[in-house]
PDB file of C-alpha atoms in Angstrom:
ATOM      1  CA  UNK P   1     104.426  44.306  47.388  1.00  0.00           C
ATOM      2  CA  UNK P   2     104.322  46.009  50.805  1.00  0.00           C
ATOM      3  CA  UNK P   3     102.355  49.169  50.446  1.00  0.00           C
ATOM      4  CA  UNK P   4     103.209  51.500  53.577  1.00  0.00           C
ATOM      5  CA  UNK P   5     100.593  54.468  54.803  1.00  0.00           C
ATOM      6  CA  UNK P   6     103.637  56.640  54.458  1.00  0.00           C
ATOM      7  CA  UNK P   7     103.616  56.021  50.428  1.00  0.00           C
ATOM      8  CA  UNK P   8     102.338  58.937  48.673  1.00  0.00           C
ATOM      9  CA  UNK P   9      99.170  58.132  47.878  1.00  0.00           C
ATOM     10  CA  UNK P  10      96.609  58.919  50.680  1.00  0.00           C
ATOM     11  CA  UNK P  11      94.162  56.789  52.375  1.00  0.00           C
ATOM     12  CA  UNK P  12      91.230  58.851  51.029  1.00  0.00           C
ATOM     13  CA  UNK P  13      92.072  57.379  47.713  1.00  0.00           C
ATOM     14  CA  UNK P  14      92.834  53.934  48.829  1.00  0.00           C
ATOM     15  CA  UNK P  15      89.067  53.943  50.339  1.00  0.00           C
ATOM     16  CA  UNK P  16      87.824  55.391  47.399  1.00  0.00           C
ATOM     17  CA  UNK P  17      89.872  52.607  45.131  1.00  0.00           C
ATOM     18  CA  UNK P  18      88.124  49.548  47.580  1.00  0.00           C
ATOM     19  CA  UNK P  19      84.815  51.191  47.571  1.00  0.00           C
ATOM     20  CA  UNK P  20      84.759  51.338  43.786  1.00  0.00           C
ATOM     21  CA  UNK P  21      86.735  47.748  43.711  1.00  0.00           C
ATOM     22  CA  UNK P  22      83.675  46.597  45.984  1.00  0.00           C
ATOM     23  CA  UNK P  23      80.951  48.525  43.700  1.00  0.00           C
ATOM     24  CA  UNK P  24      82.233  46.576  40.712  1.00  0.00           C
ATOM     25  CA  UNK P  25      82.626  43.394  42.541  1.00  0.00           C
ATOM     26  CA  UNK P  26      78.682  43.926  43.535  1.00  0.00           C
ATOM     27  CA  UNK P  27      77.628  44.432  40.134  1.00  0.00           C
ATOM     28  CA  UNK P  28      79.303  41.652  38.770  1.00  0.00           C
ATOM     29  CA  UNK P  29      77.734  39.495  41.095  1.00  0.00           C
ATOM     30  CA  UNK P  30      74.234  40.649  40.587  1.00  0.00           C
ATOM     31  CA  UNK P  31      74.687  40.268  36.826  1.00  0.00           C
ATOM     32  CA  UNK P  32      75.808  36.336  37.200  1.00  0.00           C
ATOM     33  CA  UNK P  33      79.545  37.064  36.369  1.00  0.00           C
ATOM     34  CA  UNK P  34      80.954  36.775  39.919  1.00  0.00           C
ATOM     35  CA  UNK P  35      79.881  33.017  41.800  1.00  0.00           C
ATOM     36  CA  UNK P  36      79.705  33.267  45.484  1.00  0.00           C
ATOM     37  CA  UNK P  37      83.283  32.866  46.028  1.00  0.00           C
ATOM     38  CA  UNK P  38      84.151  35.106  43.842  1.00  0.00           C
ATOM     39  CA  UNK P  39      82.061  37.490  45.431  1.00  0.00           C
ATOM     40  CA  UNK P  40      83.777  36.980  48.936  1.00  0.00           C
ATOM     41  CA  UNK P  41      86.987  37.202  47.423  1.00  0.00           C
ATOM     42  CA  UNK P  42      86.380  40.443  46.407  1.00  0.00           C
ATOM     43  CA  UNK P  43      84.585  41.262  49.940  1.00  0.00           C
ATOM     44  CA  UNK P  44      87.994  39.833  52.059  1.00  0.00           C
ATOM     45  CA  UNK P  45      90.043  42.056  49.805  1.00  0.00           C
ATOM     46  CA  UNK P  46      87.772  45.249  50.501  1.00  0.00           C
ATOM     47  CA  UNK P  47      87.772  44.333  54.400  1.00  0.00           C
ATOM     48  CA  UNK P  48      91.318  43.918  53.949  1.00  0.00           C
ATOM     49  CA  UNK P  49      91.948  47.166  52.904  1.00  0.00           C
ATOM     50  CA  UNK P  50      89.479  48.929  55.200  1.00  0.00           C
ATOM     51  CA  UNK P  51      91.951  47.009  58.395  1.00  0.00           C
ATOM     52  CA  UNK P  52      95.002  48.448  56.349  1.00  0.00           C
ATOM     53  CA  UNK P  53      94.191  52.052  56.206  1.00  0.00           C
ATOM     54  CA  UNK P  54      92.069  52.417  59.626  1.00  0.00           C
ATOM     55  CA  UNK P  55      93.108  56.187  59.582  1.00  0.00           C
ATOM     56  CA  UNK P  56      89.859  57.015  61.573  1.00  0.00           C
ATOM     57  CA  UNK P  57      88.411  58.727  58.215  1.00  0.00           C
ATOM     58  CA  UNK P  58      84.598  57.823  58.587  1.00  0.00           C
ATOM     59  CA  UNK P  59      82.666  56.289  55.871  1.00  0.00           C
ATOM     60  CA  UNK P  60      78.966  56.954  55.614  1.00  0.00           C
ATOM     61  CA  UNK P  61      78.451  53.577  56.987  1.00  0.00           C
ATOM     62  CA  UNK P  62      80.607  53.617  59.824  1.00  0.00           C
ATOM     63  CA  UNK P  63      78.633  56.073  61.602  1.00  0.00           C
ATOM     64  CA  UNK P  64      75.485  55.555  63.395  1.00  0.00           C
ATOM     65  CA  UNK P  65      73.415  52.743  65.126  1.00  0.00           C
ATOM     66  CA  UNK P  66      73.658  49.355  63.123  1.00  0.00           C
ATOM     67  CA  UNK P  67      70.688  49.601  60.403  1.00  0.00           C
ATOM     68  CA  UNK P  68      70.072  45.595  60.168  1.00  0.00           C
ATOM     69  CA  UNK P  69      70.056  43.295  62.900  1.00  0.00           C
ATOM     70  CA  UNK P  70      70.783  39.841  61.568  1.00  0.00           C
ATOM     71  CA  UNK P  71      70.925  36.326  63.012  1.00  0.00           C
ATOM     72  CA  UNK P  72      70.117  32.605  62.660  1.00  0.00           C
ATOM     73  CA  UNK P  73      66.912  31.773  64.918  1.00  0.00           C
ATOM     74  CA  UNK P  74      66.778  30.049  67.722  1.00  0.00           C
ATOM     75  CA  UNK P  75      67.423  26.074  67.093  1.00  0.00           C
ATOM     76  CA  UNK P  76      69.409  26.204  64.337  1.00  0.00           C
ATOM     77  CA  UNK P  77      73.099  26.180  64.408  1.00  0.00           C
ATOM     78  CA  UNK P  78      74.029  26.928  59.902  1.00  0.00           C
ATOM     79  CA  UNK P  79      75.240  30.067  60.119  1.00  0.00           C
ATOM     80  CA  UNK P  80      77.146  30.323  56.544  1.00  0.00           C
ATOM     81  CA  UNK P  81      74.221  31.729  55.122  1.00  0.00           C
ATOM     82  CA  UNK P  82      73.747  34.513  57.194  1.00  0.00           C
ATOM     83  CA  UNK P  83      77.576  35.207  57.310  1.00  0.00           C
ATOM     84  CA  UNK P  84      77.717  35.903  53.788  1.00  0.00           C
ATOM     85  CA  UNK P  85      74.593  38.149  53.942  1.00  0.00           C
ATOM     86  CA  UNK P  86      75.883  40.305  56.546  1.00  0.00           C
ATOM     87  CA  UNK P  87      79.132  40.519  55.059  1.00  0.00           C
ATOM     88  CA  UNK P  88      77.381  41.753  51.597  1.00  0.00           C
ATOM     89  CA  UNK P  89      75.269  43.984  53.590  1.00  0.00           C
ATOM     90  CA  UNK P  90      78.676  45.440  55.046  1.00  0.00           C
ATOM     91  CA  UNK P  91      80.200  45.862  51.963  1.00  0.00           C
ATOM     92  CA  UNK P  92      77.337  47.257  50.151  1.00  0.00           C
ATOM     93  CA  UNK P  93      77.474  49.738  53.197  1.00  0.00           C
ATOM     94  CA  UNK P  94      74.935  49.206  56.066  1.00  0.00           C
ATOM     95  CA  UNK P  95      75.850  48.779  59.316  1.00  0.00           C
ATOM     96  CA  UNK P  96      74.641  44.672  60.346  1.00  0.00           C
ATOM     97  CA  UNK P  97      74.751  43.966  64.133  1.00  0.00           C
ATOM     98  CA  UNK P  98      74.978  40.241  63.754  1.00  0.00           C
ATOM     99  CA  UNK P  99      73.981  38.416  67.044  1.00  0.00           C
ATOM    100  CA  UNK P 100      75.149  35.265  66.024  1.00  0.00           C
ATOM    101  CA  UNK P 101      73.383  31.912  65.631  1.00  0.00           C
ATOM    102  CA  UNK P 102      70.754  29.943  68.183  1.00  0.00           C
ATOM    103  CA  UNK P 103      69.584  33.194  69.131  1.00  0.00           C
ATOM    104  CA  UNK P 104      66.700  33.254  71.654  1.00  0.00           C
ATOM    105  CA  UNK P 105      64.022  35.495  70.606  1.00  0.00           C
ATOM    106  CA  UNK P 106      64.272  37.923  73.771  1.00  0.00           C
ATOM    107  CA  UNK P 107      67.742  38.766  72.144  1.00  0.00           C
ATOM    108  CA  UNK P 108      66.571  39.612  68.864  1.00  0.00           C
ATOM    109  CA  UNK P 109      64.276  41.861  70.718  1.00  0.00           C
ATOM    110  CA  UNK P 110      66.359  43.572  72.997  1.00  0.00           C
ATOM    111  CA  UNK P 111      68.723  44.084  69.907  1.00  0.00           C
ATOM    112  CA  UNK P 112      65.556  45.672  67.991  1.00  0.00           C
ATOM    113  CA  UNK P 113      64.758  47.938  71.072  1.00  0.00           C
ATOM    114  CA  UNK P 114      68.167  49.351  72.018  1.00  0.00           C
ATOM    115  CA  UNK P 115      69.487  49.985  68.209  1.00  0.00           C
ATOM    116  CA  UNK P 116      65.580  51.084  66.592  1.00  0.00           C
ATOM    117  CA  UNK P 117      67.427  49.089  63.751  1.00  0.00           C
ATOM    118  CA  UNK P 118      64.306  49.543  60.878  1.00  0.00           C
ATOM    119  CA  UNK P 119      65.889  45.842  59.478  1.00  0.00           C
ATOM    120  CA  UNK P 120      65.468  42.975  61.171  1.00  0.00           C
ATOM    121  CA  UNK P 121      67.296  39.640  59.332  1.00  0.00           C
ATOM    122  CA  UNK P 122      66.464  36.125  60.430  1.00  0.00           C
ATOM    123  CA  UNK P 123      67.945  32.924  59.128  1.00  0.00           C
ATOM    124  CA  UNK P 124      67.329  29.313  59.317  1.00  0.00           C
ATOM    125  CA  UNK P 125      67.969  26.288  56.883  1.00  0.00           C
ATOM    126  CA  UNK P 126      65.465  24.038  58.975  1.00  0.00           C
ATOM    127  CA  UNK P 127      61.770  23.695  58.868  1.00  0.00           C
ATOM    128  CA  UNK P 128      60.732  22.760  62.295  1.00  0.00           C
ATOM    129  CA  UNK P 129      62.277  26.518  63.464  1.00  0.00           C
ATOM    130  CA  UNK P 130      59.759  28.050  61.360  1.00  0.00           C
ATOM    131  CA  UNK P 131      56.816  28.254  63.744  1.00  0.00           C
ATOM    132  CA  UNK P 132      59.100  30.050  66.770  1.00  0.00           C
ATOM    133  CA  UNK P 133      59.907  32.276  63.651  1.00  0.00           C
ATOM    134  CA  UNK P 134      56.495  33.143  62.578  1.00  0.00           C
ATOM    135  CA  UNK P 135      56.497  34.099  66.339  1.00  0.00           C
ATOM    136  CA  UNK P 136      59.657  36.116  66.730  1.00  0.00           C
ATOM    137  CA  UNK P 137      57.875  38.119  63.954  1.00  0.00           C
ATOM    138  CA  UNK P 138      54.875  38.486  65.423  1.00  0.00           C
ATOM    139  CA  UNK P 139      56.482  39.928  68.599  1.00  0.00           C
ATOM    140  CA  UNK P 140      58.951  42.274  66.372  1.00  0.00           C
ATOM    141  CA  UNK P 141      56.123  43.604  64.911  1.00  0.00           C
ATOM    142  CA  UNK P 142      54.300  44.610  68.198  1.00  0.00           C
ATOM    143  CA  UNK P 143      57.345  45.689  69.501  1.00  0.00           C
ATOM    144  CA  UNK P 144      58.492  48.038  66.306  1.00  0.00           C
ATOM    145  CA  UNK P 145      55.062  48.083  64.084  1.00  0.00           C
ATOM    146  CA  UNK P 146      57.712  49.748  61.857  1.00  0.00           C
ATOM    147  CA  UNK P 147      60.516  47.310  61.688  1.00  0.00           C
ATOM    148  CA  UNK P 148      61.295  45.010  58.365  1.00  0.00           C
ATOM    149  CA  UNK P 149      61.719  41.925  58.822  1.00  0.00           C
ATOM    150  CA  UNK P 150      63.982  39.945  55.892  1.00  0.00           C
ATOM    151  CA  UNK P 151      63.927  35.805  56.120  1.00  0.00           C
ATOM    152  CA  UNK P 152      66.247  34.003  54.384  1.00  0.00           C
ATOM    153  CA  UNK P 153      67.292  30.453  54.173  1.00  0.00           C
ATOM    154  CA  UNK P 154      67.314  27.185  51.732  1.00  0.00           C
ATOM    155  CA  UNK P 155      63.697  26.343  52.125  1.00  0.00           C
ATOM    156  CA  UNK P 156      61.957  29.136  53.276  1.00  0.00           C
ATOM    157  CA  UNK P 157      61.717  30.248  49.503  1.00  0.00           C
ATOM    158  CA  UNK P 158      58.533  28.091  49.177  1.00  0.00           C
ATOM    159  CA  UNK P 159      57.790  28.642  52.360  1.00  0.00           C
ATOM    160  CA  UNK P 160      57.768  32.239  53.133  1.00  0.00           C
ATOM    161  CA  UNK P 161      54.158  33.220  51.369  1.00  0.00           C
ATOM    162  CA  UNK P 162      52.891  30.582  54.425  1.00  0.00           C
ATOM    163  CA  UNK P 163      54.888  32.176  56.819  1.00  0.00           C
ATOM    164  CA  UNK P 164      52.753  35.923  56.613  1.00  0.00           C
ATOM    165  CA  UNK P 165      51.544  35.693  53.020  1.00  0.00           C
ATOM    166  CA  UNK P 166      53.428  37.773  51.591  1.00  0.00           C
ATOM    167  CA  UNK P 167      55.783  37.850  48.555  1.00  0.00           C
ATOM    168  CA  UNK P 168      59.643  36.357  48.052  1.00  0.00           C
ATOM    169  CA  UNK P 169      62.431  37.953  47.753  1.00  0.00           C
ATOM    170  CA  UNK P 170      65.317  35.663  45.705  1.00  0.00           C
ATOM    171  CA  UNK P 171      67.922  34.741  48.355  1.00  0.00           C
ATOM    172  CA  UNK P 172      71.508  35.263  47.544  1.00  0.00           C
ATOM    173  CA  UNK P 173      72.661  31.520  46.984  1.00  0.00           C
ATOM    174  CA  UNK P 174      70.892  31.046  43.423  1.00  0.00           C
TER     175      UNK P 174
ATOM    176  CA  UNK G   1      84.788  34.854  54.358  1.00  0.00           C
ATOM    177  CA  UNK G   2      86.102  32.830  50.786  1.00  0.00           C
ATOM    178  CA  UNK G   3      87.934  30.085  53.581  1.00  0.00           C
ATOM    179  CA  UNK G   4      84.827  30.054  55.800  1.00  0.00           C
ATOM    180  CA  UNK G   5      82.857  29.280  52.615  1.00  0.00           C
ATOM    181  CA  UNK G   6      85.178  26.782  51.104  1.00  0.00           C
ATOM    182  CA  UNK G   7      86.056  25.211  54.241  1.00  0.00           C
ATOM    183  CA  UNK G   8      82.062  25.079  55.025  1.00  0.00           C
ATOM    184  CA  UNK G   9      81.568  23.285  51.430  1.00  0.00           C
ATOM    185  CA  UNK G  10      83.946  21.026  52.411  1.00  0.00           C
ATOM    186  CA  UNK G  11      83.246  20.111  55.404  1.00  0.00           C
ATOM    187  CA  UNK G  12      79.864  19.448  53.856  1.00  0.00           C
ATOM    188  CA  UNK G  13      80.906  17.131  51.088  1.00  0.00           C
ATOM    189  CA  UNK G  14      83.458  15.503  53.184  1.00  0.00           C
ATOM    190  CA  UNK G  15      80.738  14.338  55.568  1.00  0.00           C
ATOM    191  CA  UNK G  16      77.849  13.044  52.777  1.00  0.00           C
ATOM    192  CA  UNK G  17      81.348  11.135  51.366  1.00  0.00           C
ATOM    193  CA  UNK G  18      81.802   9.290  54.388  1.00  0.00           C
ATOM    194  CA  UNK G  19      77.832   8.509  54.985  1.00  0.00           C
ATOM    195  CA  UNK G  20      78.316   6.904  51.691  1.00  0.00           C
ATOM    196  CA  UNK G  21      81.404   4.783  52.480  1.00  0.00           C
ATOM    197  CA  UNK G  22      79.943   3.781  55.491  1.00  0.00           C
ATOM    198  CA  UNK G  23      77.041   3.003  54.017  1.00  0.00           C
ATOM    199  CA  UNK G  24      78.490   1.014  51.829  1.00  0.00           C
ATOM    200  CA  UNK G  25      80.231  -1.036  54.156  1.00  0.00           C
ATOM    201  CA  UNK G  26      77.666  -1.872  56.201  1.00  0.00           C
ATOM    202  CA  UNK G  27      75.478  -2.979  53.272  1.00  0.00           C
ATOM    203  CA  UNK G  28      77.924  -5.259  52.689  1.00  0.00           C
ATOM    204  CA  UNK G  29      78.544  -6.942  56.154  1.00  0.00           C
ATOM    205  CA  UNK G  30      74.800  -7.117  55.836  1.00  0.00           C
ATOM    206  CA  UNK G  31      75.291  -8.638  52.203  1.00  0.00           C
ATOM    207  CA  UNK G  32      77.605 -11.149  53.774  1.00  0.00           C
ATOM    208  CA  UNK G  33      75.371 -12.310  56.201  1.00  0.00           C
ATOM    209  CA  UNK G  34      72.704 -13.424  53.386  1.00  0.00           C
ATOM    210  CA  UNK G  35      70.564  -9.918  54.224  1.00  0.00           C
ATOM    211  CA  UNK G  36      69.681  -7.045  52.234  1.00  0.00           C
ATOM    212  CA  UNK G  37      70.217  -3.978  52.869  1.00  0.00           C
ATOM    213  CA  UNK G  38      68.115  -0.461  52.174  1.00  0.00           C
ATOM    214  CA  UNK G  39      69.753   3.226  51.380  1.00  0.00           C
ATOM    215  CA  UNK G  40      70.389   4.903  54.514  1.00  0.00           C
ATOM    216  CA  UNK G  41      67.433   7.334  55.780  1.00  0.00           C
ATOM    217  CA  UNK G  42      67.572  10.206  57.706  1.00  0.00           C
ATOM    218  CA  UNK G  43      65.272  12.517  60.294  1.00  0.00           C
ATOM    219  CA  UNK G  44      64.549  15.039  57.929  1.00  0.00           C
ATOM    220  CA  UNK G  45      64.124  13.297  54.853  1.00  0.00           C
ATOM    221  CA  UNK G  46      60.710  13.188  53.420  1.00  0.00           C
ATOM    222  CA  UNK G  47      57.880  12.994  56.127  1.00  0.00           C
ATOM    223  CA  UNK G  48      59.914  11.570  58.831  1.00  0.00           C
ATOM    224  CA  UNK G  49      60.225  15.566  60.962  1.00  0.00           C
ATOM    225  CA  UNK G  50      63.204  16.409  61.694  1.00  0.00           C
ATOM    226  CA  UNK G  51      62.846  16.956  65.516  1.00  0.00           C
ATOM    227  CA  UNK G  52      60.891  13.648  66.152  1.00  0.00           C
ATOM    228  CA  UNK G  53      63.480  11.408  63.976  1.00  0.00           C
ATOM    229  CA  UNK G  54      66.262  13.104  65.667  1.00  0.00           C
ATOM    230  CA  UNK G  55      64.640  12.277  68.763  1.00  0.00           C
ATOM    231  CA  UNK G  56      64.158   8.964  68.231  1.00  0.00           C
ATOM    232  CA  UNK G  57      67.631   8.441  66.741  1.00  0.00           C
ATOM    233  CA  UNK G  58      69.228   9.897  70.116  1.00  0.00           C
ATOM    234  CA  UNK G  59      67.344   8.004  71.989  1.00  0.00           C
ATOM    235  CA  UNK G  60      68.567   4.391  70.715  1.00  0.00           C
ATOM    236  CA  UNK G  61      71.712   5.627  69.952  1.00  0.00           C
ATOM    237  CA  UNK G  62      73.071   8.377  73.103  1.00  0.00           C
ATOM    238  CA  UNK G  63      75.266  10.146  70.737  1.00  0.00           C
ATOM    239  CA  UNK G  64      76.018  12.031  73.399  1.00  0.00           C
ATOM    240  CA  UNK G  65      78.368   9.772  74.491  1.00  0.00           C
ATOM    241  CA  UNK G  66      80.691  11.062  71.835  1.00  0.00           C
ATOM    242  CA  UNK G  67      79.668  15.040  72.173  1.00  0.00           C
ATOM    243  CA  UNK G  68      77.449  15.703  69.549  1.00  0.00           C
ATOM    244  CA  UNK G  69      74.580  17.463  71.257  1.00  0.00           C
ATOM    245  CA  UNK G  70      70.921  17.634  70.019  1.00  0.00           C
ATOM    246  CA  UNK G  71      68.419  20.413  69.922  1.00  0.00           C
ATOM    247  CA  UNK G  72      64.864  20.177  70.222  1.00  0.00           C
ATOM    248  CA  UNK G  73      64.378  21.357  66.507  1.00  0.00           C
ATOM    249  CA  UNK G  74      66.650  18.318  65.422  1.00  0.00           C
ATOM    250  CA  UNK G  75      69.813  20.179  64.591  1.00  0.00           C
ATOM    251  CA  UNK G  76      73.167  18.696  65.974  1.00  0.00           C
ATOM    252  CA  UNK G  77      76.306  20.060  66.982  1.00  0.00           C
ATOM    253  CA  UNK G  78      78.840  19.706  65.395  1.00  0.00           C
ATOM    254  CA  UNK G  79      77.232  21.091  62.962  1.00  0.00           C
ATOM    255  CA  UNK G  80      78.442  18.659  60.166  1.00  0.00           C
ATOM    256  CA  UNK G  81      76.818  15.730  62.108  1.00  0.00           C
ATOM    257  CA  UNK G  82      74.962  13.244  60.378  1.00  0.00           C
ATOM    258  CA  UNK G  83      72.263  10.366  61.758  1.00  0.00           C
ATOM    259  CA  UNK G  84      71.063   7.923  59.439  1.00  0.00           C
ATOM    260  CA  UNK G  85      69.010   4.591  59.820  1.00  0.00           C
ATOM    261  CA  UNK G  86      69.290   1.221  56.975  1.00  0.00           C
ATOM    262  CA  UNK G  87      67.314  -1.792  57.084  1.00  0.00           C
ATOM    263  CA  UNK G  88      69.079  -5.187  56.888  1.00  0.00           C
ATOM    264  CA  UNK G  89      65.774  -7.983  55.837  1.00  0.00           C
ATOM    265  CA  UNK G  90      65.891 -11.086  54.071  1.00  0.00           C
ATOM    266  CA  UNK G  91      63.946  -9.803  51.231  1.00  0.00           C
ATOM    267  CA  UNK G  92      63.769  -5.962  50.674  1.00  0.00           C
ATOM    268  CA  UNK G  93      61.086  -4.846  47.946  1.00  0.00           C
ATOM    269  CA  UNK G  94      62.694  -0.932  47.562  1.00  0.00           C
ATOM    270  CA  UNK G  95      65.808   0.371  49.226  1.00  0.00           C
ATOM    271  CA  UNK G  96      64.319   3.460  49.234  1.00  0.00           C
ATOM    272  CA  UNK G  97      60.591   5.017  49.520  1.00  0.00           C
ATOM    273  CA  UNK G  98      61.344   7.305  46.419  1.00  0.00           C
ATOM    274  CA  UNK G  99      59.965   4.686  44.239  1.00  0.00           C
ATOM    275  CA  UNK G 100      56.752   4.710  45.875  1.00  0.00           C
ATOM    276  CA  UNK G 101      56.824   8.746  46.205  1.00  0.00           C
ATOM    277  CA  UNK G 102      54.386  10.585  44.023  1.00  0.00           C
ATOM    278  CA  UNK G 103      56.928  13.526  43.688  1.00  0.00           C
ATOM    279  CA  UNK G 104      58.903  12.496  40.646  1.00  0.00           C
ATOM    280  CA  UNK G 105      60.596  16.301  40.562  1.00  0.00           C
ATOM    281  CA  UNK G 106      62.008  15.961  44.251  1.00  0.00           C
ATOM    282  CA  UNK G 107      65.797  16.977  43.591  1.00  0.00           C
ATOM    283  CA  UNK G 108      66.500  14.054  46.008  1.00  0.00           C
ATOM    284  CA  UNK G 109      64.893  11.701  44.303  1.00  0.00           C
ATOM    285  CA  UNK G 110      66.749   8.017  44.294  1.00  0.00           C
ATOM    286  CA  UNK G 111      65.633   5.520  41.890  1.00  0.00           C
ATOM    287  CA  UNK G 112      67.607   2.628  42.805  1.00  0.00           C
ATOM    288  CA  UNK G 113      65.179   0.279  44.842  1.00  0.00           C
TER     289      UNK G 113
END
């Protein structure tokens, strides 16, 4: 059924119906009740809505420099993975400047320097991008001693204690 | 998002489906000829790397000639591309390696040999 902005109901209320639609969504999903698709059914319908009511009223996310730069290193072209992350991100409300996929390093950078994003996101499902990796991070970190840096991907589970010896975090595909 | 990710899976299946009918086929032209044949193997699997099986595979076959594009790491565009390799002998003691694999919890695993 067509819903029209002139209906009387106003688009405060709509946003605060898709943000709680979205909340639920997330929980759902964390507890194991929502699969992936399920999960980005619920995030097209949220995005959706946001298109729908674009009345300009600001949500606490829509304002400011991005907070996570994401993207799938250089030499790897699977993307899906990071997709889906930033989109959660969105929806859980950060704002993700996603600079796509076979990203050079010098991108990732400049992205880092001109947004002082404190997140920095890379993504690969290969092994043999790992060691440019382990040096993308290496230069992040003397270029923003501050920054955190998230990996994600298929393998790097096992392989991210190797990577700077440090702990896992689970990735979103279980 | 949920048609990216569907279409993604897909896409995915779609193209391990056809490795396997073609596969198949050629095991049996091989069959027909007397030979037998192994599973197909590709860069990436095991301990052949990635980027120096990929390598190898572009370089006997020039893929290129039909627009999928390598990179140095071994990934190929389009990205649902696959490269595989069988041997055709007259006697063939494992069609894979698995059997000879010391990792007997490797999710790939294949025991036919």
């Amino acid at each position: 059924m067509p819903v029209s902005k002139t209906d009387a109901v106003s688009s405060t209320e709509v946003l605060n119906a898709l943000s709680r639609g979205i909340e639920r969504a997330r929980a759902k999903f964390k507890q194991g009740i929502y699969a992936i698709p399920d999960f980005l059914l619920a995030i097209d319908v949220y995005r959706e809505g946001l298109a729908f009511i674009h009345s300009g009223i600001e949500t606490p996310s829509a304002s400011g420099s991005p907070q996570i730069v994401i993207g799938v290193v250089k030499g790897d072209v699977h993307d899906m993975g990071k997709n889906i992350v930033a989109a959660v991100l969105e929806a859980s409300g950060y704002q993700v400047l996603d600079v796509g996929r076979n990203v050079e390093n010098a991108v990732f950078l400049d992205a880092l320097k001109e947004t002082k994003a404190p997140v920095l996101a890379l993504s690969t499902m290969m092994s043999t991008t790992l060691e440019n990796m382990r040096t993308l991070i290496a230069e992040a970190r003397r270029l923003r001693p501050d920054v955190s840096i998230l990996v994600g991907a298929g393998l790097v589970r096992c392989l991210c204690a190797r990577l700077h010896g440090r702990g896992t975090r689970r990735t979103l595909r279980r | 998002m949920f048609d990216a990710y569907v279409l993604d899976c897909m896409g995915a299946e779609l193209a391990e489906r056809l490795g396997d009918k073609l596969e198949r086929e050629i095991s049996g032209q091989f069959l027909n000829k007397g030979l037998a044949c192994s599973r197909r193997f590709s860069p990436g699997y095991c301990d052949w790397r990635l980027d120096i099986g990929q390598a190898s595979v572009f370089e006997f076959l020039k893929p290129e000639s039909i627009d999928i594009t390598r990179f140095p790491t071994g990934a190929m565009i389009p990205e649902k591309s696959i490269t595989a390799v069988l041997i055709a002998a007259k006697t063939l003691y494992y069609k894979t390696p698995c059997p000879l694999c010391g990792q007997t919890d490797c999710p790939y695993r294949r025991e036919d040999s």
